[in-house]
Short mmCIF file of C-alpha atoms and ligand atoms in Angstrom, two decimals:
data_model
loop_
_atom_site.label_atom_id
_atom_site.label_comp_id
_atom_site.label_asym_id
_atom_site.label_seq_id
_atom_site.Cartn_x
_atom_site.Cartn_y
_atom_site.Cartn_z
CA UNK A 1 87.59 123.44 117.93
CA UNK A 2 89.89 125.92 116.92
CA UNK A 3 88.41 128.25 113.92
CA UNK A 4 90.60 128.95 110.29
CA UNK A 5 90.09 131.83 108.26
CA UNK A 6 91.61 133.39 105.58
CA UNK A 7 91.54 137.05 106.66
CA UNK A 8 90.08 136.62 109.94
CA UNK A 9 89.53 140.68 110.89
CA UNK A 10 87.61 141.18 107.77
CA UNK A 11 85.99 137.67 107.44
CA UNK A 12 84.24 138.30 111.01
CA UNK A 13 83.88 142.00 111.28
CA UNK A 14 80.98 143.45 112.95
CA UNK A 15 78.02 143.97 110.61
CA UNK A 16 77.87 147.55 111.24
CA UNK A 17 81.54 148.05 109.92
CA UNK A 18 80.56 146.26 107.32
CA UNK A 19 77.99 148.13 106.01
CA UNK A 20 79.73 151.01 106.88
CA UNK A 21 83.06 149.86 104.92
CA UNK A 22 80.49 148.91 102.16
CA UNK A 23 79.16 152.52 102.06
CA UNK A 24 82.33 153.74 101.42
CA UNK A 25 83.36 151.52 98.68
CA UNK A 26 80.02 152.43 96.75
CA UNK A 27 80.56 156.01 96.85
CA UNK A 28 84.10 155.58 95.48
CA UNK A 29 82.91 152.92 93.09
CA UNK A 30 79.88 154.94 91.68
CA UNK A 31 82.07 158.02 91.23
CA UNK A 32 84.61 155.38 89.24
CA UNK A 33 82.30 153.83 87.35
CA UNK A 34 80.16 157.33 86.13
CA UNK A 35 83.37 158.74 85.12
CA UNK A 36 85.20 156.49 83.12
CA UNK A 37 82.33 153.78 81.51
CA UNK A 38 79.73 155.87 79.06
CA UNK A 39 77.72 153.02 79.03
CA UNK A 40 76.77 153.29 82.37
CA UNK A 41 76.44 157.17 82.70
CA UNK A 42 74.13 156.98 80.08
CA UNK A 43 71.99 154.78 82.27
CA UNK A 44 72.32 156.77 85.41
CA UNK A 45 71.57 160.04 83.18
CA UNK A 46 68.51 158.55 81.73
CA UNK A 47 67.23 157.35 85.48
CA UNK A 48 68.34 161.19 86.41
CA UNK A 49 70.60 159.79 89.15
CA UNK A 50 74.05 161.43 90.06
CA UNK A 51 77.01 159.90 91.45
CA UNK A 52 76.50 162.58 94.16
CA UNK A 53 72.97 161.54 95.41
CA UNK A 54 74.56 157.96 96.47
CA UNK A 55 75.33 158.81 100.07
CA UNK A 56 75.89 155.06 101.00
CA UNK A 57 74.11 151.98 100.84
CA UNK A 58 70.33 153.14 101.59
CA UNK A 59 70.97 154.82 97.94
CA UNK A 60 71.94 151.46 95.84
CA UNK A 61 68.15 151.26 94.64
CA UNK A 62 68.49 154.72 93.33
CA UNK A 63 70.67 152.84 90.59
CA UNK A 64 69.81 151.38 87.36
CA UNK A 65 70.42 147.86 87.09
CA UNK A 66 72.66 146.06 84.17
CA UNK A 67 71.44 142.48 82.90
CA UNK A 68 73.16 140.33 80.45
CA UNK A 69 71.64 142.02 77.24
CA UNK A 70 73.79 145.26 78.84
CA UNK A 71 77.04 143.31 78.29
CA UNK A 72 75.92 142.10 74.87
CA UNK A 73 75.29 144.87 73.82
CA UNK A 74 78.44 146.69 75.17
CA UNK A 75 80.76 143.94 73.90
CA UNK A 76 83.67 143.61 73.96
CA UNK A 77 84.92 146.91 75.19
CA UNK A 78 81.68 148.97 76.50
CA UNK A 79 81.44 148.79 80.37
CA UNK A 80 85.22 148.53 80.71
CA UNK A 81 86.66 151.07 83.29
CA UNK A 82 90.12 150.84 82.88
CA UNK A 83 92.63 151.90 79.90
CA UNK A 84 93.44 147.98 78.38
CA UNK A 85 97.14 148.52 78.95
CA UNK A 86 96.20 148.53 82.95
CA UNK A 87 94.10 145.20 82.48
CA UNK A 88 96.06 141.70 82.74
CA UNK A 89 93.66 139.04 82.04
CA UNK A 90 90.36 138.36 80.21
CA UNK A 91 87.79 135.64 81.19
CA UNK A 92 84.26 134.67 79.36
CA UNK A 93 81.37 133.15 80.60
CA UNK A 94 80.81 129.20 80.03
CA UNK A 95 78.08 130.07 77.43
CA UNK A 96 75.66 127.83 79.66
CA UNK A 97 72.57 129.80 78.03
CA UNK A 98 74.06 130.23 74.71
CA UNK A 99 75.37 133.79 74.86
CA UNK A 100 78.92 134.56 76.15
CA UNK A 101 80.51 137.77 77.38
CA UNK A 102 83.90 138.92 78.46
CA UNK A 103 85.28 140.56 81.70
CA UNK A 104 88.59 142.33 82.33
CA UNK A 105 90.96 142.11 85.44
CA UNK A 106 93.71 144.51 86.79
CA UNK A 107 96.53 142.84 88.38
CA UNK A 108 94.63 144.29 91.90
CA UNK A 109 91.06 142.37 90.74
CA UNK A 110 92.94 139.03 90.56
CA UNK A 111 94.15 139.61 93.81
CA UNK A 112 91.30 140.30 95.43
CA UNK A 113 89.54 137.42 93.30
CA UNK A 114 92.28 134.88 94.63
CA UNK A 115 91.72 136.29 97.98
CA UNK A 116 88.08 135.07 98.04
CA UNK A 117 88.76 131.44 96.92
CA UNK A 118 91.49 131.34 99.08
CA UNK A 119 89.16 132.17 102.00
CA UNK A 120 87.06 129.30 100.39
CA UNK A 121 89.74 126.88 100.77
CA UNK A 122 90.51 127.87 104.50
CA UNK A 123 86.47 127.72 105.02
CA UNK A 124 86.98 123.58 103.81
CA UNK A 125 89.23 123.30 106.30
CA UNK A 126 92.37 123.73 104.05
CA UNK A 127 96.03 125.28 104.07
CA UNK A 128 99.47 124.91 103.70
CA UNK A 129 99.76 121.05 104.15
CA UNK A 130 97.24 120.35 101.46
CA UNK A 131 97.09 119.05 98.15
CA UNK A 132 94.69 120.67 96.16
CA UNK A 133 93.72 119.10 92.71
CA UNK A 134 91.90 121.79 90.43
CA UNK A 135 89.78 120.10 88.05
CA UNK A 136 88.03 122.85 86.91
CA UNK A 137 88.64 123.70 83.22
CA UNK A 138 91.15 125.90 82.69
CA UNK A 139 91.19 128.88 79.97
CA UNK A 140 88.34 131.47 79.49
CA UNK A 141 86.38 129.64 82.07
CA UNK A 142 87.05 131.30 85.49
CA UNK A 143 86.87 128.03 87.60
CA UNK A 144 90.45 126.83 87.11
CA UNK A 145 92.10 130.08 87.68
CA UNK A 146 90.41 131.51 90.27
CA UNK A 147 90.88 128.02 92.52
CA UNK A 148 94.26 127.85 91.29
CA UNK A 149 94.61 131.46 92.13
CA UNK A 150 93.25 130.80 95.50
CA UNK A 151 95.51 127.46 96.05
CA UNK A 152 98.44 129.39 95.85
CA UNK A 153 97.64 132.24 98.13
CA UNK A 154 96.80 129.57 100.86
CA UNK A 155 100.35 127.61 100.30
CA UNK A 156 98.79 124.90 99.74
CA UNK A 157 100.46 122.44 96.80
CA UNK A 158 98.41 122.98 93.64
CA UNK A 159 97.97 120.19 91.18
CA UNK A 160 96.79 122.08 87.79
CA UNK A 161 95.01 119.21 86.64
CA UNK A 162 91.91 121.06 84.48
CA UNK A 163 89.12 118.94 83.86
CA UNK A 164 88.53 115.84 81.75
CA UNK A 165 91.06 113.02 81.48
CA UNK A 166 89.45 111.00 84.50
CA UNK A 167 91.78 108.13 84.60
CA UNK A 168 94.83 110.43 85.14
CA UNK A 169 92.97 112.49 87.22
CA UNK A 170 92.14 109.50 89.54
CA UNK A 171 95.76 108.32 89.27
CA UNK A 172 97.19 111.84 90.34
CA UNK A 173 95.06 111.67 92.94
CA UNK A 174 95.85 108.59 94.33
CA UNK A 175 99.65 108.73 94.07
CA UNK A 176 100.00 112.54 95.05
CA UNK A 177 97.71 111.95 98.01
CA UNK A 178 95.41 114.89 97.02
CA UNK A 179 93.07 116.55 100.17
CA UNK A 180 91.22 118.92 98.06
CA UNK A 181 89.12 118.27 95.23
CA UNK A 182 88.09 121.37 93.14
CA UNK A 183 85.73 120.59 90.07
CA UNK A 184 81.99 121.05 89.42
CA UNK A 185 79.54 118.97 91.36
CA UNK A 186 78.85 116.75 88.27
CA UNK A 187 82.44 116.22 87.55
CA UNK A 188 83.05 115.15 90.99
CA UNK A 189 80.08 112.90 90.51
CA UNK A 190 81.71 111.12 87.88
CA UNK A 191 84.96 111.28 89.53
CA UNK A 192 83.28 109.19 92.26
CA UNK A 193 81.48 107.10 90.27
CA UNK A 194 84.57 106.10 88.63
CA UNK A 195 86.58 105.58 91.93
CA UNK A 196 84.13 103.16 93.04
CA UNK A 197 84.15 101.35 90.04
CA UNK A 198 87.12 100.83 90.56
CA UNK A 199 87.13 99.19 93.75
CA UNK A 200 87.94 102.42 95.72
CA UNK A 201 86.05 102.59 99.09
CA UNK A 202 85.99 105.62 100.85
CA UNK A 203 88.62 104.88 103.44
CA UNK A 204 91.16 104.50 100.70
CA UNK A 205 90.86 108.10 98.86
CA UNK A 206 92.64 110.76 100.40
CA UNK A 207 90.57 113.55 99.92
CA UNK A 208 89.18 115.18 102.83
CA UNK A 209 87.23 117.97 101.40
CA UNK A 210 85.98 119.31 98.02
CA UNK A 211 84.80 122.46 96.87
CA UNK A 212 82.08 122.06 94.27
CA UNK A 213 80.50 124.87 92.53
CA UNK A 214 79.68 126.56 89.11
CA UNK A 215 76.34 124.52 88.40
CA UNK A 216 73.01 124.06 90.94
CA UNK A 217 73.10 120.91 92.97
CA UNK A 218 71.41 119.48 95.44
CA UNK A 219 71.90 118.45 98.97
CA UNK A 220 70.92 114.73 98.25
CA UNK A 221 73.71 115.13 95.58
CA UNK A 222 76.14 116.52 98.24
CA UNK A 223 75.31 113.64 100.40
CA UNK A 224 75.91 111.11 97.53
CA UNK A 225 79.04 112.45 96.77
CA UNK A 226 80.31 113.03 100.41
CA UNK A 227 79.50 109.48 101.10
CA UNK A 228 81.46 108.21 98.55
CA UNK A 229 84.56 110.24 98.42
CA UNK A 230 84.45 110.08 102.20
CA UNK A 231 84.88 113.89 102.31
CA UNK A 232 82.97 117.00 103.43
CA UNK A 233 81.91 118.80 100.27
CA UNK A 234 81.43 122.25 100.20
CA UNK A 235 79.29 124.53 97.78
CA UNK A 236 81.09 127.31 96.23
CA UNK A 237 79.34 130.31 94.23
CA UNK A 238 80.45 132.89 91.33
CA UNK A 239 80.09 134.04 87.94
CA UNK A 240 81.97 135.63 85.32
CA UNK A 241 80.65 138.99 85.64
CA UNK A 242 81.53 139.10 89.50
CA UNK A 243 85.63 137.78 88.98
CA UNK A 244 84.29 134.06 89.43
CA UNK A 245 84.20 131.34 92.13
CA UNK A 246 84.62 133.04 95.70
CA UNK A 247 81.67 135.53 95.31
CA UNK A 248 80.69 133.30 98.20
CA UNK A 249 81.23 130.05 99.96
CA UNK A 250 80.24 127.43 102.36
CA UNK A 251 81.62 127.00 105.76
CA UNK A 252 82.07 124.54 107.78
CA UNK A 253 77.92 124.44 108.77
CA UNK A 254 77.25 124.13 105.41
CA UNK A 255 73.94 126.05 105.34
CA UNK A 256 74.47 128.33 102.67
CA UNK A 257 77.11 130.58 101.32
CA UNK A 258 78.64 133.48 102.98
CA UNK A 259 78.74 136.53 100.25
CA UNK A 260 82.40 138.21 100.45
CA UNK A 261 80.76 141.33 101.31
CA UNK A 262 83.84 143.50 101.74
CA UNK A 263 83.53 143.56 97.91
CA UNK A 264 80.46 142.51 96.84
CA UNK A 265 77.06 144.22 98.07
CA UNK A 266 74.15 141.69 97.30
CA UNK A 267 70.64 142.09 96.78
CA UNK A 268 67.48 140.23 95.88
CA UNK A 269 64.60 141.35 93.54
CA UNK A 270 61.51 140.41 92.65
CA UNK A 271 62.43 139.55 88.62
CA UNK A 272 59.54 140.77 87.50
CA UNK A 273 58.72 144.32 88.85
CA UNK A 274 62.85 144.55 90.04
CA UNK A 275 61.45 145.78 93.49
CA UNK A 276 63.91 145.18 96.44
CA UNK A 277 62.66 142.52 98.87
CA UNK A 278 63.41 141.91 102.40
CA UNK A 279 66.10 139.45 103.63
CA UNK A 280 64.90 135.82 104.02
CA UNK A 281 62.54 136.31 100.51
CA UNK A 282 63.36 134.48 97.54
CA UNK A 283 63.86 136.52 94.44
CA UNK A 284 66.94 136.99 91.68
CA UNK A 285 70.28 137.68 93.10
CA UNK A 286 71.68 141.37 92.18
CA UNK A 287 75.46 141.88 92.71
CA UNK A 288 77.27 145.37 92.97
CA UNK A 289 81.11 144.90 92.63
CA UNK A 290 82.85 147.45 95.17
CA UNK A 291 86.64 146.80 94.36
CA UNK A 292 86.52 145.50 90.93
CA UNK A 293 88.40 148.15 89.01
CA UNK A 294 88.02 146.71 85.30
CA UNK A 295 84.99 145.54 85.19
CA UNK A 296 82.84 147.23 87.92
CA UNK A 297 79.54 146.14 87.57
CA UNK A 298 76.67 147.87 89.54
CA UNK A 299 73.56 145.84 90.28
CA UNK A 300 73.98 143.13 87.63
CA UNK A 301 70.99 141.14 87.65
CA UNK A 302 72.60 137.23 88.21
CA UNK A 303 69.00 135.88 87.30
CA UNK A 304 69.48 133.11 90.03
CA UNK A 305 67.15 132.69 92.16
CA UNK A 306 68.02 132.43 96.21
CA UNK A 307 67.34 133.55 99.21
CA UNK A 308 69.77 135.86 101.79
CA UNK A 309 70.02 135.00 105.48
CA UNK A 310 71.91 137.00 108.02
CA UNK A 311 71.44 134.56 110.95
CA UNK A 312 74.32 134.51 113.13
CA UNK A 313 76.69 131.54 111.38
CA UNK A 314 78.73 129.06 114.44
CA UNK A 315 81.79 129.60 112.12
CA UNK A 316 81.74 132.56 113.52
CA UNK A 317 81.88 134.72 110.06
CA UNK A 318 79.94 137.86 109.90
CA UNK A 319 79.25 137.92 105.99
CA UNK A 320 75.46 137.57 104.95
CA UNK A 321 74.73 134.00 103.50
CA UNK A 322 73.32 133.04 100.73
CA UNK A 323 71.38 129.96 100.19
CA UNK A 324 72.10 127.41 97.12
CA UNK A 325 70.75 128.89 94.03
CA UNK A 326 67.63 126.83 92.66
CA UNK A 327 68.27 127.60 89.52
CA UNK A 328 68.06 130.58 87.52
CA UNK A 329 65.11 132.46 85.79
CA UNK A 330 65.84 131.25 82.30
CA UNK A 331 66.44 128.07 83.52
CA UNK A 332 62.99 127.22 84.84
CA UNK A 333 60.75 125.39 82.62
CA UNK A 334 57.50 126.20 82.25
CA UNK A 335 56.30 123.20 81.10
CA UNK A 336 51.96 122.95 80.88
CA UNK A 337 51.73 126.35 82.44
CA UNK A 338 53.92 124.74 85.52
CA UNK A 339 57.21 126.03 87.07
CA UNK A 340 59.80 123.12 86.65
CA UNK A 341 63.35 123.48 87.99
CA UNK A 342 65.79 120.74 87.39
CA UNK A 343 66.77 120.69 90.78
CA UNK A 344 63.73 119.57 92.03
CA UNK A 345 63.97 116.71 89.66
CA UNK A 346 67.68 115.85 90.73
CA UNK A 347 66.08 115.82 94.48
CA UNK A 348 63.22 113.48 93.32
CA UNK A 349 65.66 110.84 91.75
CA UNK A 350 68.50 110.85 94.64
CA UNK A 351 65.49 110.05 96.99
CA UNK A 352 64.41 107.34 94.76
CA UNK A 353 67.84 105.47 94.81
CA UNK A 354 68.74 106.71 90.98
CA UNK A 355 71.95 108.48 90.21
CA UNK A 356 71.93 111.82 89.10
CA UNK A 357 72.49 111.23 85.28
CA UNK A 358 69.41 112.62 83.66
CA UNK A 359 68.02 114.19 80.81
CA UNK A 360 65.28 116.07 80.81
CA UNK A 361 63.49 116.77 77.04
CA UNK A 362 60.58 118.89 76.37
CA UNK A 363 58.94 119.64 72.89
CA UNK A 364 55.60 120.98 71.75
CA UNK A 365 53.50 118.61 69.58
CA UNK A 366 50.40 119.61 68.33
CA UNK A 367 50.23 122.96 70.72
CA UNK A 368 50.85 120.45 73.86
CA UNK A 369 53.97 120.42 75.97
CA UNK A 370 55.42 116.86 75.99
CA UNK A 371 57.94 116.35 79.01
CA UNK A 372 60.10 113.64 79.09
CA UNK A 373 62.83 112.66 81.12
CA UNK A 374 65.24 109.83 80.38
CA UNK A 375 67.29 108.23 83.50
CA UNK A 376 69.52 105.97 83.77
CA UNK A 377 69.50 102.91 85.75
CA UNK A 378 72.29 101.84 88.36
CA UNK A 379 73.57 98.66 87.18
CA UNK A 380 72.42 97.01 90.34
CA UNK A 381 68.81 98.17 89.11
CA UNK A 382 69.16 97.54 85.39
CA UNK A 383 66.88 94.20 84.32
CA UNK A 384 65.94 93.53 81.20
CA UNK A 385 62.42 92.80 82.11
CA UNK A 386 60.24 94.93 80.53
CA UNK A 387 57.05 94.43 83.50
CA UNK A 388 59.73 95.47 86.13
CA UNK A 389 60.88 98.35 83.94
CA UNK A 390 57.44 99.63 83.80
CA UNK A 391 56.61 99.32 87.13
CA UNK A 392 60.18 101.51 88.07
CA UNK A 393 59.01 104.23 85.51
CA UNK A 394 55.27 104.61 87.15
CA UNK A 395 56.81 104.44 90.33
CA UNK A 396 59.32 107.32 89.41
CA UNK A 397 56.72 108.98 87.48
CA UNK A 398 54.31 109.34 90.49
CA UNK A 399 57.11 110.38 92.87
CA UNK A 400 57.82 113.22 89.78
CA UNK A 401 53.83 113.87 89.98
CA UNK A 402 53.74 114.67 93.88
CA UNK A 403 57.16 117.00 93.69
CA UNK A 404 56.06 118.88 90.48
CA UNK A 405 52.74 118.72 90.05
CA UNK A 406 53.06 117.55 86.50
CA UNK A 407 53.55 113.88 85.28
CA UNK A 408 56.51 113.66 82.92
CA UNK A 409 56.87 110.56 80.58
CA UNK A 410 59.94 108.64 82.59
CA UNK A 411 62.23 106.48 80.56
CA UNK A 412 64.62 104.41 82.15
CA UNK A 413 68.35 104.02 80.10
CA UNK A 414 71.11 101.55 80.30
CA UNK A 415 73.31 102.32 82.88
CA UNK A 416 76.50 104.41 81.22
CA UNK A 417 74.08 105.81 78.39
CA UNK A 418 73.53 109.18 78.96
CA UNK A 419 76.91 111.61 78.79
CA UNK A 420 79.13 112.35 81.77
CA UNK A 421 79.85 115.74 82.39
CA UNK A 422 83.45 116.92 83.07
CA UNK A 423 82.04 120.80 83.42
CA UNK A 424 78.64 121.72 83.78
CA UNK A 425 76.20 119.54 83.04
CA UNK A 426 73.57 119.89 80.50
CA UNK A 427 70.35 119.01 81.78
CA UNK A 428 67.60 120.32 79.86
CA UNK A 429 67.12 119.74 75.99
CA UNK A 430 64.08 122.33 74.94
CA UNK A 431 62.64 121.69 71.46
CA UNK A 432 60.13 124.28 71.73
CA UNK A 433 60.50 127.18 69.47
CA UNK A 434 59.03 129.46 71.55
CA UNK A 435 60.65 132.75 71.26
P1 ADP B 501 77.73 130.79 82.03
O1 ADP B 501 76.39 131.81 82.85
O2 ADP B 501 77.69 131.10 80.61
O3 ADP B 501 77.39 129.22 83.17
P2 ADP B 501 79.70 131.45 84.10
O4 ADP B 501 80.55 130.53 84.35
O5 ADP B 501 80.27 133.02 84.67
O6 ADP B 501 79.03 131.66 83.06
O7 ADP B 501 78.26 130.48 85.30
C1 ADP B 501 78.09 131.68 86.32
C2 ADP B 501 76.60 131.11 86.73
O8 ADP B 501 77.00 129.57 87.16
C3 ADP B 501 76.34 131.59 87.63
O9 ADP B 501 75.10 132.46 87.40
C4 ADP B 501 74.90 130.39 88.40
O10 ADP B 501 73.64 130.27 87.61
C5 ADP B 501 76.07 128.92 88.42
N1 ADP B 501 76.36 128.91 89.59
C6 ADP B 501 77.65 129.17 90.00
N2 ADP B 501 77.99 128.75 90.96
C7 ADP B 501 76.70 127.83 91.28
C8 ADP B 501 76.50 127.00 92.53
N3 ADP B 501 77.51 127.35 93.63
N4 ADP B 501 75.28 127.14 92.69
C9 ADP B 501 74.30 126.95 91.71
N5 ADP B 501 74.45 127.95 90.80
C10 ADP B 501 75.89 128.12 90.33
ZN1 ZN B 502 79.92 130.38 108.53
#
């Protein structure tokens, strides 16, 4: 099969050359930040590091980390490295964890970001002949703008739908023969559920691929979306602080996302000690933006937990791959002393034949954590016989216990009673006031 790349010479560059390029860019970027961002200069001074101590990527560990707390401290202009007159765009995080930060872009920053998204679109097998339906939210959120820009760069016919209005999404998808759908995986699941309800079979749907990201999703959810829509579903990752989606993207192998290493230098650290971990170990992902001009974060702690791998990829790309992030350090629930990730719960649900429509409710009563999961029944599973429901709840609770090590109270609820997400799904309601 002929391989397609958006920027072949970069995406298939020998690893040694990538590292050399990263070293050169890092030296320049550290100088740029030190000279233009007093906030980071102070952090470097406190740590006793000067730009001349950084000769290449081997010196990266000498630099201080930046955290979301720093971004809040420095809000809104404190990490800006270019005059505002040279900036052309502002985006903001979704505020999933309750705290918004803003990021600035020069025209060059926008261009490079759109290139990253274009690489993702081509890696998903799409190009000039495709109709790209962008159903990520447009606005301050980076999802819509990023994929929209990437689609233009590739030359696909862009359908700028934004999120929401699912009826119209479906009408335009069918009438205008959309071949690529870009949105959050939870919205893709919602759209596919609606298509199924309207009687569409996978072979009636013109889509051939989907690029889904901006929130964690499981392999089980991928299979379900792929089957219902009759497509290949590719993952894409990014965060506002590093431009947006497109920091990494999946290729045809679908075994992890290639990080755009010409622009982003990735590390995995131990989230407790800050120690850099060797390749293959699980830890917190840290990014250094090598080319960003307006908002160039160095050693930014994402709080996303994942693993990197340099294993050779059959697609020919040489960029390092990151596994699907299993959640954020601040997504992880500690319930009765046990670490629980929503992604584990989703895996069990899909394996047991349920849809990914659920909500986790944690509370504390008399100093004990309570742990409940509301799970929606499919129309086929729906019954009003109490004994049947109790048996299903018990069986699901047992499967959860095996995966998590603790026993949740399962409540099966009627089909359609859990609100669908058009953007990032809210899976957890933690009522404990622990802080
Ligand atoms: P917020 O932090 O408010 O959600 P962003 O919209 O910038 O703001 O979201 C970035 C975060 O979204 C990432 O740090 C990560 O936790 C999550 N994310 C993005 N893409 C993926 C993906 N493909 N898989 C899992 N999580 C993702
Ligand atoms: Zn690959």
